[in-house]
């Protein structure tokens, strides 16, 4: 993380108000510049970059071995996409080394579209759940169909839930247990 000019190294993530955010990262001061050197782990607004929650401060002396910083806290911002960023307070230095960042946040499930519709005969535009994040224990998501013009003769919900297995997901699609009936009933 070069500190010759102000800046931040960040990743945008979806956070849920009140969720636990855990972290672990390694930091090492680079020779040259101020001693010690400091890396900050923060949550900032995803469009303005304005910091609204500090997570960790790691101060490391030049020549010291890698220092590991771990912790957790409750996310205090609004639900939505925010930046989780590293920043330094050492302008004019050669920089800081940051490695092995591990961010523990809730996995996120959402529909791939806000609404779905199709003709019974084709029935191919079925909802899917998109999963992002690390699921540490099998997680069951209940399924309920409400509203719309279809009735129980137009479809069959073969299960009232789907179970997401343990894993690390990056936009993985899980189809709903839904079958469309081509019954010619209006």
PDB file of C-alpha atoms in Angstrom:
ATOM      1  CA  UNK A   1       0.000   0.000   0.000  1.00  0.00           C
ATOM      2  CA  UNK A   2       1.947   2.998  -1.273  1.00  0.00           C
ATOM      3  CA  UNK A   3       1.604   6.037   0.939  1.00  0.00           C
ATOM      4  CA  UNK A   4       3.366   8.668  -1.195  1.00  0.00           C
ATOM      5  CA  UNK A   5      -0.054  10.163  -2.010  1.00  0.00           C
ATOM      6  CA  UNK A   6      -3.316   9.982  -0.054  1.00  0.00           C
ATOM      7  CA  UNK A   7      -5.502   7.088  -1.125  1.00  0.00           C
ATOM      8  CA  UNK A   8      -7.120   3.862  -0.080  1.00  0.00           C
ATOM      9  CA  UNK A   9      -7.142   0.258  -1.172  1.00  0.00           C
ATOM     10  CA  UNK A  10     -10.749  -0.955  -0.995  1.00  0.00           C
ATOM     11  CA  UNK A  11     -13.337  -3.573  -1.914  1.00  0.00           C
ATOM     12  CA  UNK A  12     -17.073  -2.884  -2.160  1.00  0.00           C
ATOM     13  CA  UNK A  13     -19.208  -5.332  -0.172  1.00  0.00           C
ATOM     14  CA  UNK A  14     -22.847  -5.586   0.844  1.00  0.00           C
ATOM     15  CA  UNK A  15     -23.278  -5.135   4.590  1.00  0.00           C
ATOM     16  CA  UNK A  16     -26.395  -5.581   6.705  1.00  0.00           C
ATOM     17  CA  UNK A  17     -27.123  -3.164   9.567  1.00  0.00           C
ATOM     18  CA  UNK A  18     -26.296  -4.819  12.892  1.00  0.00           C
ATOM     19  CA  UNK A  19     -24.337  -7.755  11.455  1.00  0.00           C
ATOM     20  CA  UNK A  20     -21.028  -8.875  12.916  1.00  0.00           C
ATOM     21  CA  UNK A  21     -17.984  -7.973  10.811  1.00  0.00           C
ATOM     22  CA  UNK A  22     -14.828  -9.934  11.558  1.00  0.00           C
ATOM     23  CA  UNK A  23     -11.354  -9.447  10.098  1.00  0.00           C
ATOM     24  CA  UNK A  24      -7.805 -10.645  10.079  1.00  0.00           C
ATOM     25  CA  UNK A  25      -4.865  -9.118   8.195  1.00  0.00           C
ATOM     26  CA  UNK A  26      -1.088  -9.031   8.340  1.00  0.00           C
ATOM     27  CA  UNK A  27       0.848  -5.726   8.319  1.00  0.00           C
ATOM     28  CA  UNK A  28       4.540  -4.957   8.018  1.00  0.00           C
ATOM     29  CA  UNK A  29       6.259  -1.565   7.932  1.00  0.00           C
ATOM     30  CA  UNK A  30       8.386  -0.916   4.866  1.00  0.00           C
ATOM     31  CA  UNK A  31      11.826   0.608   5.326  1.00  0.00           C
ATOM     32  CA  UNK A  32      12.041   4.362   4.805  1.00  0.00           C
ATOM     33  CA  UNK A  33       9.606   7.007   5.932  1.00  0.00           C
ATOM     34  CA  UNK A  34       8.134   7.464   9.400  1.00  0.00           C
ATOM     35  CA  UNK A  35       8.641   4.900  12.116  1.00  0.00           C
ATOM     36  CA  UNK A  36       6.270   3.293  13.108  1.00  0.00           C
ATOM     37  CA  UNK A  37       3.942   2.982  10.110  1.00  0.00           C
ATOM     38  CA  UNK A  38       0.173   2.693  10.464  1.00  0.00           C
ATOM     39  CA  UNK A  39      -2.511   0.898   8.457  1.00  0.00           C
ATOM     40  CA  UNK A  40      -6.191   1.606   9.106  1.00  0.00           C
ATOM     41  CA  UNK A  41      -9.041  -0.779   8.258  1.00  0.00           C
ATOM     42  CA  UNK A  42     -12.283   1.163   7.819  1.00  0.00           C
ATOM     43  CA  UNK A  43     -15.776   1.165   6.368  1.00  0.00           C
ATOM     44  CA  UNK A  44     -16.505   4.097   4.077  1.00  0.00           C
ATOM     45  CA  UNK A  45     -19.341   5.304   1.862  1.00  0.00           C
ATOM     46  CA  UNK A  46     -19.087   3.488  -1.482  1.00  0.00           C
ATOM     47  CA  UNK A  47     -19.540   6.655  -3.565  1.00  0.00           C
ATOM     48  CA  UNK A  48     -17.897   9.424  -1.522  1.00  0.00           C
ATOM     49  CA  UNK A  49     -15.208   7.468   0.339  1.00  0.00           C
ATOM     50  CA  UNK A  50     -16.129   9.238   3.587  1.00  0.00           C
ATOM     51  CA  UNK A  51     -15.198   7.000   6.545  1.00  0.00           C
ATOM     52  CA  UNK A  52     -18.022   6.298   8.984  1.00  0.00           C
ATOM     53  CA  UNK A  53     -16.744   3.290  10.954  1.00  0.00           C
ATOM     54  CA  UNK A  54     -13.187   2.397  11.993  1.00  0.00           C
ATOM     55  CA  UNK A  55     -12.485  -1.313  12.367  1.00  0.00           C
ATOM     56  CA  UNK A  56      -8.773  -1.579  13.208  1.00  0.00           C
ATOM     57  CA  UNK A  57      -5.540   0.377  13.524  1.00  0.00           C
ATOM     58  CA  UNK A  58      -2.255  -1.488  13.146  1.00  0.00           C
ATOM     59  CA  UNK A  59       0.991   0.318  14.007  1.00  0.00           C
ATOM     60  CA  UNK A  60       4.176  -1.575  13.132  1.00  0.00           C
ATOM     61  CA  UNK A  61       7.816  -0.620  13.716  1.00  0.00           C
ATOM     62  CA  UNK A  62      10.214  -0.775  10.759  1.00  0.00           C
ATOM     63  CA  UNK A  63      12.219  -4.007  10.895  1.00  0.00           C
ATOM     64  CA  UNK A  64       9.635  -5.843  12.991  1.00  0.00           C
ATOM     65  CA  UNK A  65       8.159  -9.098  11.636  1.00  0.00           C
ATOM     66  CA  UNK A  66       4.654  -9.272  10.172  1.00  0.00           C
ATOM     67  CA  UNK A  67       2.022  -8.256  12.728  1.00  0.00           C
ATOM     68  CA  UNK A  68      -1.404  -9.924  12.556  1.00  0.00           C
ATOM     69  CA  UNK A  69      -4.474  -7.907  13.502  1.00  0.00           C
ATOM     70  CA  UNK A  70      -7.757  -9.727  14.210  1.00  0.00           C
ATOM     71  CA  UNK A  71     -11.061  -8.632  15.627  1.00  0.00           C
ATOM     72  CA  UNK A  72     -14.778  -8.216  15.140  1.00  0.00           C
ATOM     73  CA  UNK A  73     -17.416  -5.578  15.722  1.00  0.00           C
ATOM     74  CA  UNK A  74     -21.033  -4.776  14.920  1.00  0.00           C
ATOM     75  CA  UNK A  75     -21.603  -2.920  11.646  1.00  0.00           C
ATOM     76  CA  UNK A  76     -23.320   0.372  12.540  1.00  0.00           C
ATOM     77  CA  UNK A  77     -24.205   1.720   9.075  1.00  0.00           C
ATOM     78  CA  UNK A  78     -27.189   1.279   6.788  1.00  0.00           C
ATOM     79  CA  UNK A  79     -27.792  -1.957   4.894  1.00  0.00           C
ATOM     80  CA  UNK A  80     -26.276  -1.745   1.419  1.00  0.00           C
ATOM     81  CA  UNK A  81     -23.033  -1.653  -0.534  1.00  0.00           C
ATOM     82  CA  UNK A  82     -20.126   0.050   1.233  1.00  0.00           C
ATOM     83  CA  UNK A  83     -16.326   0.156   0.947  1.00  0.00           C
ATOM     84  CA  UNK A  84     -14.130  -1.839   3.280  1.00  0.00           C
ATOM     85  CA  UNK A  85     -10.781  -0.098   2.903  1.00  0.00           C
ATOM     86  CA  UNK A  86      -7.178   0.108   4.019  1.00  0.00           C
ATOM     87  CA  UNK A  87      -5.677   3.553   4.427  1.00  0.00           C
ATOM     88  CA  UNK A  88      -2.404   4.800   5.894  1.00  0.00           C
ATOM     89  CA  UNK A  89      -1.503   7.833   7.999  1.00  0.00           C
ATOM     90  CA  UNK A  90       2.115   7.976   6.753  1.00  0.00           C
ATOM     91  CA  UNK A  91       2.343  10.469   3.867  1.00  0.00           C
ATOM     92  CA  UNK A  92       5.712  10.522   2.155  1.00  0.00           C
ATOM     93  CA  UNK A  93       6.746   7.006   3.189  1.00  0.00           C
ATOM     94  CA  UNK A  94       7.580   4.172   0.840  1.00  0.00           C
ATOM     95  CA  UNK A  95       4.431   2.465   1.976  1.00  0.00           C
ATOM     96  CA  UNK A  96       3.092  -0.344   4.120  1.00  0.00           C
ATOM     97  CA  UNK A  97       2.806  -4.043   3.351  1.00  0.00           C
ATOM     98  CA  UNK A  98      -0.665  -5.533   3.875  1.00  0.00           C
ATOM     99  CA  UNK A  99      -1.325  -9.218   3.231  1.00  0.00           C
ATOM    100  CA  UNK A 100      -3.686 -12.120   3.951  1.00  0.00           C
ATOM    101  CA  UNK A 101      -6.832 -10.046   4.491  1.00  0.00           C
ATOM    102  CA  UNK A 102      -9.774 -12.135   5.641  1.00  0.00           C
ATOM    103  CA  UNK A 103     -13.111 -10.417   6.029  1.00  0.00           C
ATOM    104  CA  UNK A 104     -15.907 -12.356   7.711  1.00  0.00           C
ATOM    105  CA  UNK A 105     -19.307 -10.964   6.795  1.00  0.00           C
ATOM    106  CA  UNK A 106     -22.717 -12.530   6.313  1.00  0.00           C
ATOM    107  CA  UNK A 107     -23.342 -14.392   3.076  1.00  0.00           C
ATOM    108  CA  UNK A 108     -25.980 -12.713   0.933  1.00  0.00           C
ATOM    109  CA  UNK A 109     -28.877 -14.336  -0.955  1.00  0.00           C
ATOM    110  CA  UNK A 110     -31.034 -12.424  -3.433  1.00  0.00           C
ATOM    111  CA  UNK A 111     -33.227 -13.012  -6.464  1.00  0.00           C
ATOM    112  CA  UNK A 112     -31.474 -12.577  -9.812  1.00  0.00           C
ATOM    113  CA  UNK A 113     -34.237 -10.171 -10.959  1.00  0.00           C
ATOM    114  CA  UNK A 114     -36.881  -8.068  -9.213  1.00  0.00           C
ATOM    115  CA  UNK A 115     -39.762  -9.792 -11.057  1.00  0.00           C
ATOM    116  CA  UNK A 116     -40.393 -12.750 -13.341  1.00  0.00           C
ATOM    117  CA  UNK A 117     -43.081 -13.548 -15.919  1.00  0.00           C
ATOM    118  CA  UNK A 118     -43.517 -15.994 -18.771  1.00  0.00           C
ATOM    119  CA  UNK A 119     -46.162 -17.923 -20.714  1.00  0.00           C
ATOM    120  CA  UNK A 120     -47.128 -21.316 -19.345  1.00  0.00           C
ATOM    121  CA  UNK A 121     -46.145 -23.067 -22.589  1.00  0.00           C
ATOM    122  CA  UNK A 122     -42.540 -21.884 -22.377  1.00  0.00           C
ATOM    123  CA  UNK A 123     -42.210 -21.566 -18.591  1.00  0.00           C
ATOM    124  CA  UNK A 124     -38.485 -20.939 -18.829  1.00  0.00           C
ATOM    125  CA  UNK A 125     -38.228 -17.640 -16.946  1.00  0.00           C
ATOM    126  CA  UNK A 126     -38.088 -19.128 -13.463  1.00  0.00           C
ATOM    127  CA  UNK A 127     -36.723 -17.341 -10.407  1.00  0.00           C
ATOM    128  CA  UNK A 128     -33.270 -18.234  -9.101  1.00  0.00           C
ATOM    129  CA  UNK A 129     -31.513 -17.250  -5.903  1.00  0.00           C
ATOM    130  CA  UNK A 130     -28.021 -15.822  -6.314  1.00  0.00           C
ATOM    131  CA  UNK A 131     -25.660 -16.567  -3.436  1.00  0.00           C
ATOM    132  CA  UNK A 132     -22.564 -14.531  -2.542  1.00  0.00           C
ATOM    133  CA  UNK A 133     -20.222 -15.061   0.379  1.00  0.00           C
ATOM    134  CA  UNK A 134     -19.077 -17.808   2.717  1.00  0.00           C
ATOM    135  CA  UNK A 135     -21.745 -20.126   4.097  1.00  0.00           C
ATOM    136  CA  UNK A 136     -20.269 -21.803   7.177  1.00  0.00           C
ATOM    137  CA  UNK A 137     -23.207 -24.061   8.077  1.00  0.00           C
ATOM    138  CA  UNK A 138     -25.924 -25.439   5.772  1.00  0.00           C
ATOM    139  CA  UNK A 139     -28.520 -22.672   5.524  1.00  0.00           C
ATOM    140  CA  UNK A 140     -32.213 -23.194   4.757  1.00  0.00           C
ATOM    141  CA  UNK A 141     -34.106 -20.456   2.923  1.00  0.00           C
ATOM    142  CA  UNK A 142     -37.928 -20.713   3.189  1.00  0.00           C
ATOM    143  CA  UNK A 143     -39.890 -20.277  -0.061  1.00  0.00           C
ATOM    144  CA  UNK A 144     -43.398 -18.747  -0.149  1.00  0.00           C
ATOM    145  CA  UNK A 145     -45.280 -17.557  -3.232  1.00  0.00           C
ATOM    146  CA  UNK A 146     -47.615 -14.593  -2.703  1.00  0.00           C
ATOM    147  CA  UNK A 147     -49.392 -12.245  -5.086  1.00  0.00           C
ATOM    148  CA  UNK A 148     -49.487 -12.327  -8.879  1.00  0.00           C
ATOM    149  CA  UNK A 149     -52.145 -13.746 -11.204  1.00  0.00           C
ATOM    150  CA  UNK A 150     -51.059 -17.395 -11.122  1.00  0.00           C
ATOM    151  CA  UNK A 151     -52.945 -19.779  -8.875  1.00  0.00           C
ATOM    152  CA  UNK A 152     -52.131 -23.239  -7.506  1.00  0.00           C
ATOM    153  CA  UNK A 153     -53.157 -24.891 -10.797  1.00  0.00           C
ATOM    154  CA  UNK A 154     -50.552 -22.879 -12.730  1.00  0.00           C
ATOM    155  CA  UNK A 155     -47.502 -24.069 -10.808  1.00  0.00           C
ATOM    156  CA  UNK A 156     -46.232 -26.547  -8.256  1.00  0.00           C
ATOM    157  CA  UNK A 157     -43.838 -25.622  -5.500  1.00  0.00           C
ATOM    158  CA  UNK A 158     -42.086 -28.983  -4.924  1.00  0.00           C
ATOM    159  CA  UNK A 159     -40.537 -27.886  -1.623  1.00  0.00           C
ATOM    160  CA  UNK A 160     -41.167 -25.065   0.830  1.00  0.00           C
ATOM    161  CA  UNK A 161     -37.438 -24.313   1.121  1.00  0.00           C
ATOM    162  CA  UNK A 162     -34.006 -24.699  -0.422  1.00  0.00           C
ATOM    163  CA  UNK A 163     -30.830 -25.498   1.485  1.00  0.00           C
ATOM    164  CA  UNK A 164     -27.554 -23.796   0.638  1.00  0.00           C
ATOM    165  CA  UNK A 165     -24.626 -26.105   1.455  1.00  0.00           C
ATOM    166  CA  UNK A 166     -21.412 -25.010   3.157  1.00  0.00           C
ATOM    167  CA  UNK A 167     -19.149 -23.237   0.673  1.00  0.00           C
ATOM    168  CA  UNK A 168     -17.739 -20.006  -0.706  1.00  0.00           C
ATOM    169  CA  UNK A 169     -20.056 -18.521  -3.335  1.00  0.00           C
ATOM    170  CA  UNK A 170     -19.532 -15.817  -5.926  1.00  0.00           C
ATOM    171  CA  UNK A 171     -22.792 -15.248  -7.786  1.00  0.00           C
ATOM    172  CA  UNK A 172     -23.778 -18.923  -7.656  1.00  0.00           C
ATOM    173  CA  UNK A 173     -27.339 -19.588  -8.864  1.00  0.00           C
ATOM    174  CA  UNK A 174     -29.701 -21.874  -6.949  1.00  0.00           C
ATOM    175  CA  UNK A 175     -32.967 -22.643  -8.789  1.00  0.00           C
ATOM    176  CA  UNK A 176     -36.212 -22.545  -6.862  1.00  0.00           C
ATOM    177  CA  UNK A 177     -38.183 -25.800  -6.505  1.00  0.00           C
ATOM    178  CA  UNK A 178     -40.866 -24.516  -8.890  1.00  0.00           C
ATOM    179  CA  UNK A 179     -42.548 -26.282 -11.814  1.00  0.00           C
ATOM    180  CA  UNK A 180     -44.830 -24.403 -14.245  1.00  0.00           C
ATOM    181  CA  UNK A 181     -47.984 -26.280 -15.392  1.00  0.00           C
ATOM    182  CA  UNK A 182     -49.106 -25.808 -19.015  1.00  0.00           C
ATOM    183  CA  UNK A 183     -52.775 -26.396 -18.161  1.00  0.00           C
ATOM    184  CA  UNK A 184     -54.515 -24.022 -20.633  1.00  0.00           C
ATOM    185  CA  UNK A 185     -56.541 -22.521 -17.775  1.00  0.00           C
ATOM    186  CA  UNK A 186     -56.708 -18.737 -17.852  1.00  0.00           C
TER     187      UNK A 186
END
